[in-house]
Amino acid sequence: MDRTVIKYRHCERDIYSFSCSRYSCTQKTDDVDRSGCPICHQTLSFGVLDAPVALTCPFMNAHQVPCAFVIGSVHGPSYLGEWHDTEIHVGVSNSGGLVYNYTLSGVQRDDRGWEQCVCVQLVPPWRHDLRESWDRQLEEFSALPQWVSERFDEEREFGSCCYGFALTFINRMRSLDGKVSLSRDEFTGSYILPRMKTVSKYIKIYHTILQHGFYKLDST
Ligand SMILES: [Zn+2]
């Protein structure tokens, strides 16, 4: 999912398509002009204030996002649209972009493989104190007997596994910061689901453009 999605208005609809990602960005508008509106087939001419806008891609390289909650899928970002999909795997990045994640083989420290993920930054950039203790705490936490490989199935019964590992660490850091712990539902509802809604929408738009060349939204 590496093409840029752009949005513009025509025929009283919001229309989404790919920009000419293979050319330079300055030709973006020319490219749309040439193809015309996919609904009325008229040549598009954009004036002041109606230039196409690029959609922000919701996927980031987790190895470049320090101290984050990271959501990925081994099958690629397209699979992140369905939150309950069992293929989703989560972890926590340290300040150097290593992604700590709990698997059948115990805690892994990955320096690759999380290049197209949803990343929720957990620490404000100005909290140097938290950032400094983060890596040490994450390393100590990962070494706890709770996260040995033999207990993976046991954890699964409680719906934990990788998600439980990440959330338990977040709560540990919150308690060191004098904050109350969050339940799984609180964390998911407040921090994850709103983000995944945007991601699902982006994936739907992207795949529709792949199939039909464009995506349209009828509401005004
Ligand atoms: Zn049109």
XYZ file of C-alpha atoms and ligand atoms in Angstrom:
221
model
C 0.000 0.000 0.000
C 2.581 2.511 -1.119
C 0.607 4.711 -3.500
C -0.622 8.154 -2.516
C -4.390 8.575 -2.276
C -5.792 11.976 -3.224
C -9.240 13.419 -2.680
C -11.065 16.066 -4.706
C -14.623 17.239 -5.235
C -16.632 16.838 -8.426
C -20.236 15.999 -9.310
C -21.086 17.098 -5.730
C -19.154 14.164 -4.359
C -15.829 13.550 -2.721
C -13.805 11.452 -5.146
C -10.690 9.524 -4.173
C -8.054 8.205 -6.568
C -4.339 7.487 -6.727
C -2.030 10.331 -7.543
C 0.570 9.666 -10.178
C 2.962 8.290 -7.569
C 5.348 7.119 -10.274
C 5.854 10.684 -11.481
C 6.934 13.704 -9.552
C 4.426 15.220 -7.179
C 4.283 18.471 -9.108
C 2.460 16.637 -11.895
C -0.248 15.379 -9.562
C -2.914 17.757 -10.811
C -1.973 17.227 -14.457
C -2.481 13.518 -13.990
C -5.989 13.996 -12.629
C -6.733 16.469 -15.442
C -5.841 13.918 -18.086
C -8.013 11.148 -16.698
C -11.083 13.345 -16.099
C -13.890 12.826 -13.594
C -14.683 9.088 -13.341
C -18.410 9.839 -12.924
C -19.239 12.531 -15.508
C -16.087 12.018 -17.608
C -15.623 15.762 -17.936
C -12.177 17.209 -17.959
C -11.292 18.342 -14.464
C -10.144 21.849 -13.916
C -9.223 22.803 -10.423
C -9.184 26.412 -9.342
C -8.234 28.229 -6.199
C -9.066 26.217 -3.062
C -10.151 23.061 -4.846
C -6.832 21.453 -5.535
C -6.779 17.739 -4.690
C -5.529 16.951 -1.211
C -3.392 13.940 -0.321
C -4.704 11.580 2.350
C -2.352 10.842 5.215
C -1.297 7.221 5.067
C -2.044 5.637 8.485
C 0.904 3.238 8.291
C 4.319 4.036 9.682
C 7.657 2.317 10.034
C 7.601 1.261 13.683
C 11.388 1.014 13.728
C 11.416 4.787 13.360
C 8.744 5.544 15.966
C 10.236 5.486 19.477
C 8.269 4.392 22.557
C 5.109 3.376 20.729
C 2.346 0.789 20.848
C 2.668 -0.942 17.503
C 0.015 -2.893 15.587
C 1.114 -4.990 12.636
C 0.197 -7.992 10.543
C 2.512 -10.592 9.033
C 0.335 -10.479 5.929
C 0.808 -6.745 5.374
C -1.109 -3.607 6.284
C -4.219 -4.577 4.293
C -5.042 -7.022 7.070
C -5.156 -4.326 9.735
C -8.685 -3.253 8.786
C -10.346 -5.966 10.816
C -9.513 -5.430 14.461
C -10.619 -8.911 15.546
C -8.559 -10.630 12.903
C -6.356 -13.203 14.602
C -3.506 -12.285 12.265
C -2.950 -8.989 14.088
C 0.152 -8.840 16.222
C 1.140 -6.028 18.589
C 4.286 -4.891 20.349
C 6.051 -1.982 22.022
C 8.996 -0.116 20.482
C 11.932 1.142 22.490
C 13.708 4.442 21.900
C 15.959 2.881 19.250
C 13.194 1.311 17.151
C 13.483 -2.259 18.474
C 9.997 -3.777 18.648
C 9.425 -5.964 21.703
C 6.627 -8.468 21.166
C 5.412 -11.575 22.937
C 5.136 -14.690 20.773
C 5.044 -18.475 21.047
C 8.837 -18.324 21.366
C 8.805 -15.825 24.202
C 9.587 -12.117 23.923
C 11.133 -11.119 20.579
C 13.174 -7.990 19.970
C 12.716 -7.233 16.272
C 14.859 -4.777 14.345
C 12.908 -5.458 11.137
C 9.502 -6.681 10.022
C 7.402 -3.836 11.441
C 7.816 -1.413 8.544
C 4.125 -0.861 7.766
C 2.255 -0.606 11.029
C -0.186 1.444 12.990
C 1.844 3.222 15.675
C 0.422 4.893 18.742
C 3.090 7.065 20.356
C 3.004 6.638 24.095
C 5.484 9.178 25.435
C 5.504 12.907 24.680
C 8.850 13.960 23.132
C 9.540 16.393 25.982
C 9.285 13.735 28.725
C 12.993 12.949 28.679
C 12.798 11.306 32.107
C 10.255 8.750 30.865
C 12.125 8.163 27.640
C 15.347 7.532 29.483
C 13.893 4.891 31.790
C 11.753 3.367 29.019
C 14.381 1.086 27.473
C 15.648 -0.222 30.800
C 12.110 -0.858 32.070
C 11.107 -2.589 28.834
C 14.150 -4.846 28.978
C 13.558 -5.725 32.643
C 9.853 -6.287 32.016
C 10.539 -8.609 29.071
C 12.766 -10.775 31.243
C 9.987 -11.500 33.775
C 9.039 -15.198 34.089
C 5.485 -14.201 33.176
C 6.548 -13.921 29.520
C 8.367 -17.191 28.955
C 7.302 -19.161 25.893
C 5.766 -21.983 27.951
C 3.196 -19.603 29.357
C 2.068 -18.280 25.980
C -0.909 -20.641 25.719
C -1.831 -20.038 29.328
C -1.886 -16.313 28.629
C -3.965 -16.897 25.509
C -6.740 -18.385 27.617
C -7.107 -15.034 29.292
C -7.157 -13.270 25.953
C -3.767 -11.792 26.643
C -0.726 -12.895 24.666
C 0.911 -10.098 22.699
C -1.769 -7.565 23.616
C -1.540 -8.385 27.302
C 2.237 -8.063 27.201
C 2.083 -4.603 25.645
C -0.742 -3.312 27.831
C 0.789 -4.659 31.045
C 3.994 -2.802 30.191
C 2.089 0.399 29.439
C 0.328 0.121 32.799
C 3.652 -0.486 34.553
C 5.033 2.715 33.031
C 1.853 4.563 33.957
C 2.119 3.468 37.568
C 5.756 4.672 37.705
C 4.394 7.984 36.448
C 1.711 8.052 39.166
C -1.178 7.200 36.835
C -3.908 4.588 37.311
C -3.911 1.410 35.269
C -6.158 1.060 32.269
C -8.296 -2.004 31.695
C -8.073 -3.717 28.357
C -11.478 -2.285 27.362
C -10.558 1.242 28.439
C -7.292 1.171 26.522
C -8.806 -0.401 23.416
C -11.858 1.847 23.396
C -10.024 5.118 23.992
C -6.721 4.689 22.173
C -6.988 1.895 19.652
C -10.474 1.593 18.178
C -10.753 5.247 17.015
C -7.416 4.802 15.247
C -8.444 1.479 13.689
C -11.651 3.042 12.383
C -9.589 5.511 10.346
C -7.317 2.681 9.215
C -10.276 0.538 8.077
C -11.683 3.441 6.101
C -8.329 4.082 4.430
C -7.959 0.401 3.498
C -11.495 0.328 2.074
C -10.808 3.424 -0.040
C -7.442 2.062 -1.185
C -8.828 -1.310 -2.274
C -11.803 0.228 -4.032
C -9.436 2.442 -6.043
C -7.304 -0.613 -6.868
C -10.374 -2.438 -8.158
C -12.364 0.341 -9.821
C -9.911 3.171 -10.341
C -11.691 5.476 -7.908
C -13.820 5.664 -4.754
C -16.694 8.069 -4.259
C -18.489 9.359 -1.225
C -22.038 10.536 -1.959
C -22.615 12.629 1.134
C -22.154 16.378 0.719
Zn -17.727 14.874 -12.319
